[in-house]
């Protein structure tokens, strides 16, 4: 859940409480609360944003592999060791519009124009999804509690280190993030040698 912002079409959904929105990411098609269904081991078999949504908050099937992300029009960002290679999806493009290999730009980096779920992949290992994070243009952390979000909000410039473009400039001063990992051992996720800056998070960008 996020508090303080307006619903984002195709993403954050109104809860009925003023200034409070939510989104969901489901990992299984079956109802996880159905005691009559036996689930296989592991996190699940899919990642679907707002699976039960319709209309303006239509569901998004998130890619499970890097190749599926490229084919689905997601834009490649930076690789960060222990997380993976970041991919972003525009909410202003035609749905699923493929981009040429090498494209690292979105038409707009405004918070409301980017799907608020960023997906990461183990590009130099399994090439499967390793993690994802939700983000909000309104600070969700309090002075004494993170409210289940990451410990501290990021400045716009720090958030943009997830991308590989100098044109990233969010329209908010701070962004809150909430990371969730699905890889068995995130610490083993690496990036391509000789493409990393030595700064925050060992950010790695390469031409492709």
PDB file of C-alpha atoms in Angstrom:
ATOM      1  CA  UNK A   1       0.000   0.000   0.000  1.00  0.00           C
ATOM      2  CA  UNK A   2       0.989   3.618  -0.476  1.00  0.00           C
ATOM      3  CA  UNK A   3      -0.394   6.731   1.137  1.00  0.00           C
ATOM      4  CA  UNK A   4      -0.509  10.306  -0.078  1.00  0.00           C
ATOM      5  CA  UNK A   5      -0.546   9.943  -3.856  1.00  0.00           C
ATOM      6  CA  UNK A   6      -3.234   9.670  -6.496  1.00  0.00           C
ATOM      7  CA  UNK A   7      -4.057   6.335  -8.121  1.00  0.00           C
ATOM      8  CA  UNK A   8      -1.940   5.573 -11.187  1.00  0.00           C
ATOM      9  CA  UNK A   9      -3.940   4.150 -14.084  1.00  0.00           C
ATOM     10  CA  UNK A  10      -2.818   0.585 -14.689  1.00  0.00           C
ATOM     11  CA  UNK A  11      -1.023   0.336 -11.357  1.00  0.00           C
ATOM     12  CA  UNK A  12      -1.966   1.801  -7.961  1.00  0.00           C
ATOM     13  CA  UNK A  13      -5.640   1.269  -7.163  1.00  0.00           C
ATOM     14  CA  UNK A  14      -7.910   3.212  -4.810  1.00  0.00           C
ATOM     15  CA  UNK A  15      -8.784   1.502  -1.534  1.00  0.00           C
ATOM     16  CA  UNK A  16     -11.819   3.578  -0.638  1.00  0.00           C
ATOM     17  CA  UNK A  17      -9.788   5.427   2.014  1.00  0.00           C
ATOM     18  CA  UNK A  18      -8.782   8.954   0.930  1.00  0.00           C
ATOM     19  CA  UNK A  19      -5.167   9.187  -0.319  1.00  0.00           C
ATOM     20  CA  UNK A  20      -4.560   5.466   0.175  1.00  0.00           C
ATOM     21  CA  UNK A  21      -3.887   3.080  -2.732  1.00  0.00           C
ATOM     22  CA  UNK A  22      -2.696  -0.472  -3.164  1.00  0.00           C
ATOM     23  CA  UNK A  23      -1.400  -2.925  -5.712  1.00  0.00           C
ATOM     24  CA  UNK A  24      -0.902  -6.683  -5.585  1.00  0.00           C
ATOM     25  CA  UNK A  25       1.585  -9.084  -7.176  1.00  0.00           C
ATOM     26  CA  UNK A  26       0.410 -12.695  -7.251  1.00  0.00           C
ATOM     27  CA  UNK A  27       2.773 -15.621  -7.715  1.00  0.00           C
ATOM     28  CA  UNK A  28       0.188 -18.386  -8.156  1.00  0.00           C
ATOM     29  CA  UNK A  29      -2.971 -18.779 -10.212  1.00  0.00           C
ATOM     30  CA  UNK A  30      -4.737 -20.710  -7.459  1.00  0.00           C
ATOM     31  CA  UNK A  31      -6.082 -18.995  -4.363  1.00  0.00           C
ATOM     32  CA  UNK A  32      -3.209 -19.138  -1.828  1.00  0.00           C
ATOM     33  CA  UNK A  33      -5.771 -19.350   0.980  1.00  0.00           C
ATOM     34  CA  UNK A  34      -7.531 -22.394  -0.478  1.00  0.00           C
ATOM     35  CA  UNK A  35      -6.544 -25.236   1.860  1.00  0.00           C
ATOM     36  CA  UNK A  36      -7.764 -27.771  -0.686  1.00  0.00           C
ATOM     37  CA  UNK A  37      -5.041 -26.860  -3.199  1.00  0.00           C
ATOM     38  CA  UNK A  38      -1.599 -28.404  -2.889  1.00  0.00           C
ATOM     39  CA  UNK A  39       1.095 -25.967  -4.033  1.00  0.00           C
ATOM     40  CA  UNK A  40       4.418 -27.067  -5.448  1.00  0.00           C
ATOM     41  CA  UNK A  41       7.536 -25.998  -3.603  1.00  0.00           C
ATOM     42  CA  UNK A  42       8.978 -22.583  -4.370  1.00  0.00           C
ATOM     43  CA  UNK A  43       7.641 -19.075  -4.605  1.00  0.00           C
ATOM     44  CA  UNK A  44       5.198 -19.774  -7.437  1.00  0.00           C
ATOM     45  CA  UNK A  45       4.840 -20.031 -11.193  1.00  0.00           C
ATOM     46  CA  UNK A  46       3.992 -16.479 -12.259  1.00  0.00           C
ATOM     47  CA  UNK A  47       4.164 -12.775 -11.374  1.00  0.00           C
ATOM     48  CA  UNK A  48       0.966 -10.872 -12.146  1.00  0.00           C
ATOM     49  CA  UNK A  49       0.320  -7.299 -11.097  1.00  0.00           C
ATOM     50  CA  UNK A  50      -3.261  -6.690  -9.967  1.00  0.00           C
ATOM     51  CA  UNK A  51      -4.459 -10.091 -11.171  1.00  0.00           C
ATOM     52  CA  UNK A  52      -8.071  -9.423 -10.187  1.00  0.00           C
ATOM     53  CA  UNK A  53      -8.229  -5.942 -11.714  1.00  0.00           C
ATOM     54  CA  UNK A  54     -10.203  -4.647 -14.661  1.00  0.00           C
ATOM     55  CA  UNK A  55     -10.671  -1.367 -16.478  1.00  0.00           C
ATOM     56  CA  UNK A  56      -8.086   1.332 -15.749  1.00  0.00           C
ATOM     57  CA  UNK A  57      -6.236  -0.949 -13.319  1.00  0.00           C
ATOM     58  CA  UNK A  58      -5.916  -3.801 -15.800  1.00  0.00           C
ATOM     59  CA  UNK A  59      -3.657  -6.681 -14.827  1.00  0.00           C
ATOM     60  CA  UNK A  60      -0.047  -6.800 -16.043  1.00  0.00           C
ATOM     61  CA  UNK A  61       1.721 -10.133 -16.488  1.00  0.00           C
ATOM     62  CA  UNK A  62       5.312  -9.500 -15.438  1.00  0.00           C
ATOM     63  CA  UNK A  63       8.080 -11.296 -17.361  1.00  0.00           C
ATOM     64  CA  UNK A  64       9.787 -14.249 -15.685  1.00  0.00           C
ATOM     65  CA  UNK A  65      12.828 -14.243 -17.994  1.00  0.00           C
ATOM     66  CA  UNK A  66      15.066 -11.538 -19.388  1.00  0.00           C
ATOM     67  CA  UNK A  67      14.242 -12.586 -22.948  1.00  0.00           C
ATOM     68  CA  UNK A  68      10.518 -12.236 -22.240  1.00  0.00           C
ATOM     69  CA  UNK A  69      11.136  -8.739 -20.850  1.00  0.00           C
ATOM     70  CA  UNK A  70      12.935  -7.674 -24.027  1.00  0.00           C
ATOM     71  CA  UNK A  71      10.202  -9.159 -26.226  1.00  0.00           C
ATOM     72  CA  UNK A  72       7.546  -7.387 -24.152  1.00  0.00           C
ATOM     73  CA  UNK A  73       8.987  -3.916 -24.600  1.00  0.00           C
ATOM     74  CA  UNK A  74      10.657  -3.528 -21.211  1.00  0.00           C
ATOM     75  CA  UNK A  75      13.700  -1.227 -21.150  1.00  0.00           C
ATOM     76  CA  UNK A  76      17.014  -2.427 -19.732  1.00  0.00           C
ATOM     77  CA  UNK A  77      18.613  -0.559 -16.847  1.00  0.00           C
ATOM     78  CA  UNK A  78      21.678  -1.148 -14.726  1.00  0.00           C
ATOM     79  CA  UNK A  79      22.896  -4.363 -13.164  1.00  0.00           C
ATOM     80  CA  UNK A  80      23.534  -4.232  -9.423  1.00  0.00           C
ATOM     81  CA  UNK A  81      25.377  -7.087  -7.771  1.00  0.00           C
ATOM     82  CA  UNK A  82      23.204  -9.113  -5.433  1.00  0.00           C
ATOM     83  CA  UNK A  83      20.036  -7.883  -7.185  1.00  0.00           C
ATOM     84  CA  UNK A  84      20.262  -8.267 -10.952  1.00  0.00           C
ATOM     85  CA  UNK A  85      19.659  -6.270 -14.121  1.00  0.00           C
ATOM     86  CA  UNK A  86      16.776  -3.818 -13.808  1.00  0.00           C
ATOM     87  CA  UNK A  87      13.988  -3.553 -16.395  1.00  0.00           C
ATOM     88  CA  UNK A  88      11.312  -0.847 -16.661  1.00  0.00           C
ATOM     89  CA  UNK A  89       8.021  -0.578 -18.554  1.00  0.00           C
ATOM     90  CA  UNK A  90       6.393   2.588 -19.851  1.00  0.00           C
ATOM     91  CA  UNK A  91       2.713   3.220 -19.129  1.00  0.00           C
ATOM     92  CA  UNK A  92       2.526   5.707 -22.004  1.00  0.00           C
ATOM     93  CA  UNK A  93       3.693   3.372 -24.800  1.00  0.00           C
ATOM     94  CA  UNK A  94       1.461   0.993 -26.691  1.00  0.00           C
ATOM     95  CA  UNK A  95       1.132  -2.136 -24.549  1.00  0.00           C
ATOM     96  CA  UNK A  96       3.864  -4.655 -25.272  1.00  0.00           C
ATOM     97  CA  UNK A  97       5.452  -2.549 -28.012  1.00  0.00           C
ATOM     98  CA  UNK A  98       8.868  -4.124 -28.706  1.00  0.00           C
ATOM     99  CA  UNK A  99      11.940  -1.908 -28.681  1.00  0.00           C
ATOM    100  CA  UNK A 100      15.149  -2.423 -30.628  1.00  0.00           C
ATOM    101  CA  UNK A 101      17.867  -4.201 -28.711  1.00  0.00           C
ATOM    102  CA  UNK A 102      20.038  -1.540 -27.112  1.00  0.00           C
ATOM    103  CA  UNK A 103      17.201   0.842 -26.217  1.00  0.00           C
ATOM    104  CA  UNK A 104      17.605   2.078 -22.645  1.00  0.00           C
ATOM    105  CA  UNK A 105      15.222   5.034 -22.745  1.00  0.00           C
ATOM    106  CA  UNK A 106      11.578   5.487 -21.851  1.00  0.00           C
ATOM    107  CA  UNK A 107       9.414   8.189 -23.456  1.00  0.00           C
ATOM    108  CA  UNK A 108       9.005   9.713 -19.996  1.00  0.00           C
ATOM    109  CA  UNK A 109      10.592   9.093 -16.599  1.00  0.00           C
ATOM    110  CA  UNK A 110       7.792  10.832 -14.700  1.00  0.00           C
ATOM    111  CA  UNK A 111       6.703   8.669 -11.768  1.00  0.00           C
ATOM    112  CA  UNK A 112       3.165   8.321 -13.106  1.00  0.00           C
ATOM    113  CA  UNK A 113       4.401   7.300 -16.563  1.00  0.00           C
ATOM    114  CA  UNK A 114       6.482   4.301 -15.426  1.00  0.00           C
ATOM    115  CA  UNK A 115       4.957   1.030 -14.229  1.00  0.00           C
ATOM    116  CA  UNK A 116       5.606   1.155 -10.454  1.00  0.00           C
ATOM    117  CA  UNK A 117       7.036  -2.358 -10.487  1.00  0.00           C
ATOM    118  CA  UNK A 118      10.651  -2.743 -11.598  1.00  0.00           C
ATOM    119  CA  UNK A 119      11.705  -6.320 -12.389  1.00  0.00           C
ATOM    120  CA  UNK A 120      15.289  -7.606 -12.040  1.00  0.00           C
ATOM    121  CA  UNK A 121      16.935 -10.592 -13.722  1.00  0.00           C
ATOM    122  CA  UNK A 122      20.024 -12.720 -13.150  1.00  0.00           C
ATOM    123  CA  UNK A 123      21.352 -11.744 -16.588  1.00  0.00           C
ATOM    124  CA  UNK A 124      24.687 -13.543 -16.342  1.00  0.00           C
ATOM    125  CA  UNK A 125      23.335 -16.645 -14.617  1.00  0.00           C
ATOM    126  CA  UNK A 126      19.883 -18.166 -14.998  1.00  0.00           C
ATOM    127  CA  UNK A 127      18.464 -15.157 -16.965  1.00  0.00           C
ATOM    128  CA  UNK A 128      15.349 -15.602 -14.832  1.00  0.00           C
ATOM    129  CA  UNK A 129      13.668 -13.094 -12.550  1.00  0.00           C
ATOM    130  CA  UNK A 130      15.649 -12.551  -9.348  1.00  0.00           C
ATOM    131  CA  UNK A 131      13.707  -9.763  -7.648  1.00  0.00           C
ATOM    132  CA  UNK A 132      11.283  -6.908  -8.144  1.00  0.00           C
ATOM    133  CA  UNK A 133      10.475  -3.706  -6.343  1.00  0.00           C
ATOM    134  CA  UNK A 134       7.485  -1.405  -6.062  1.00  0.00           C
ATOM    135  CA  UNK A 135       8.060   2.317  -5.875  1.00  0.00           C
ATOM    136  CA  UNK A 136       6.057   5.380  -4.873  1.00  0.00           C
ATOM    137  CA  UNK A 137       6.607   9.062  -5.585  1.00  0.00           C
ATOM    138  CA  UNK A 138       5.392   9.878  -2.079  1.00  0.00           C
ATOM    139  CA  UNK A 139       7.624   9.100   0.884  1.00  0.00           C
ATOM    140  CA  UNK A 140       6.111   6.118   2.727  1.00  0.00           C
ATOM    141  CA  UNK A 141       8.614   5.796   5.565  1.00  0.00           C
ATOM    142  CA  UNK A 142       8.092   7.618   8.837  1.00  0.00           C
ATOM    143  CA  UNK A 143      10.642   9.109  11.232  1.00  0.00           C
ATOM    144  CA  UNK A 144      10.632   6.014  13.457  1.00  0.00           C
ATOM    145  CA  UNK A 145       9.363   3.225  11.182  1.00  0.00           C
ATOM    146  CA  UNK A 146       9.788   2.115   7.586  1.00  0.00           C
ATOM    147  CA  UNK A 147       6.135   0.997   7.413  1.00  0.00           C
ATOM    148  CA  UNK A 148       7.192  -2.225   5.646  1.00  0.00           C
ATOM    149  CA  UNK A 149       8.981  -0.271   2.893  1.00  0.00           C
ATOM    150  CA  UNK A 150      12.773  -0.210   2.438  1.00  0.00           C
ATOM    151  CA  UNK A 151      14.624   1.490   5.277  1.00  0.00           C
ATOM    152  CA  UNK A 152      14.938   4.976   3.802  1.00  0.00           C
ATOM    153  CA  UNK A 153      13.564   6.756   0.725  1.00  0.00           C
ATOM    154  CA  UNK A 154      15.869   7.422  -2.222  1.00  0.00           C
ATOM    155  CA  UNK A 155      16.531  10.762  -3.822  1.00  0.00           C
ATOM    156  CA  UNK A 156      15.546  10.997  -7.473  1.00  0.00           C
ATOM    157  CA  UNK A 157      19.215  10.856  -8.514  1.00  0.00           C
ATOM    158  CA  UNK A 158      19.846   7.694  -6.478  1.00  0.00           C
ATOM    159  CA  UNK A 159      16.736   6.002  -7.897  1.00  0.00           C
ATOM    160  CA  UNK A 160      17.967   6.872 -11.393  1.00  0.00           C
ATOM    161  CA  UNK A 161      21.109   4.811 -10.777  1.00  0.00           C
ATOM    162  CA  UNK A 162      18.840   1.841 -11.497  1.00  0.00           C
ATOM    163  CA  UNK A 163      18.751   3.074 -15.108  1.00  0.00           C
ATOM    164  CA  UNK A 164      21.521   3.400 -17.686  1.00  0.00           C
ATOM    165  CA  UNK A 165      20.538   6.754 -19.111  1.00  0.00           C
ATOM    166  CA  UNK A 166      21.451  10.343 -18.295  1.00  0.00           C
ATOM    167  CA  UNK A 167      17.947  11.476 -19.215  1.00  0.00           C
ATOM    168  CA  UNK A 168      16.337   9.894 -16.125  1.00  0.00           C
ATOM    169  CA  UNK A 169      14.890  12.730 -14.096  1.00  0.00           C
ATOM    170  CA  UNK A 170      11.903  11.896 -11.925  1.00  0.00           C
ATOM    171  CA  UNK A 171       9.358  14.573 -11.150  1.00  0.00           C
ATOM    172  CA  UNK A 172       9.606  13.873  -7.405  1.00  0.00           C
ATOM    173  CA  UNK A 173      12.399  14.767  -4.978  1.00  0.00           C
ATOM    174  CA  UNK A 174      12.209  11.419  -3.153  1.00  0.00           C
ATOM    175  CA  UNK A 175      11.026   7.927  -4.038  1.00  0.00           C
ATOM    176  CA  UNK A 176      10.176   5.081  -1.666  1.00  0.00           C
ATOM    177  CA  UNK A 177      10.952   1.511  -2.731  1.00  0.00           C
ATOM    178  CA  UNK A 178       9.985  -1.954  -1.495  1.00  0.00           C
ATOM    179  CA  UNK A 179      12.250  -4.794  -2.704  1.00  0.00           C
ATOM    180  CA  UNK A 180      11.175  -8.446  -2.791  1.00  0.00           C
ATOM    181  CA  UNK A 181      13.600 -11.199  -3.789  1.00  0.00           C
ATOM    182  CA  UNK A 182      12.594 -14.458  -5.466  1.00  0.00           C
ATOM    183  CA  UNK A 183      16.076 -15.838  -6.256  1.00  0.00           C
ATOM    184  CA  UNK A 184      17.361 -18.583  -3.966  1.00  0.00           C
ATOM    185  CA  UNK A 185      20.718 -16.917  -3.323  1.00  0.00           C
ATOM    186  CA  UNK A 186      20.738 -13.251  -4.359  1.00  0.00           C
ATOM    187  CA  UNK A 187      24.273 -12.809  -3.037  1.00  0.00           C
ATOM    188  CA  UNK A 188      25.537 -14.946  -5.934  1.00  0.00           C
ATOM    189  CA  UNK A 189      24.060 -12.676  -8.622  1.00  0.00           C
ATOM    190  CA  UNK A 190      26.881 -10.940 -10.462  1.00  0.00           C
ATOM    191  CA  UNK A 191      27.281  -8.412 -13.259  1.00  0.00           C
ATOM    192  CA  UNK A 192      29.507  -8.341 -16.328  1.00  0.00           C
ATOM    193  CA  UNK A 193      33.118  -7.524 -15.358  1.00  0.00           C
ATOM    194  CA  UNK A 194      34.586  -4.145 -16.307  1.00  0.00           C
ATOM    195  CA  UNK A 195      31.194  -2.423 -16.685  1.00  0.00           C
ATOM    196  CA  UNK A 196      30.743  -1.371 -13.064  1.00  0.00           C
ATOM    197  CA  UNK A 197      31.112   2.042 -11.512  1.00  0.00           C
ATOM    198  CA  UNK A 198      32.686   1.915  -8.078  1.00  0.00           C
ATOM    199  CA  UNK A 199      29.961   4.002  -6.480  1.00  0.00           C
ATOM    200  CA  UNK A 200      26.580   3.195  -4.998  1.00  0.00           C
ATOM    201  CA  UNK A 201      25.698  -0.480  -5.213  1.00  0.00           C
ATOM    202  CA  UNK A 202      28.335  -1.380  -7.812  1.00  0.00           C
ATOM    203  CA  UNK A 203      26.101  -0.148 -10.633  1.00  0.00           C
ATOM    204  CA  UNK A 204      26.980  -1.761 -13.951  1.00  0.00           C
ATOM    205  CA  UNK A 205      25.948  -0.547 -17.396  1.00  0.00           C
ATOM    206  CA  UNK A 206      26.979  -1.862 -20.781  1.00  0.00           C
ATOM    207  CA  UNK A 207      26.087  -1.256 -24.384  1.00  0.00           C
ATOM    208  CA  UNK A 208      24.041  -4.010 -25.973  1.00  0.00           C
TER     209      UNK A 208
END
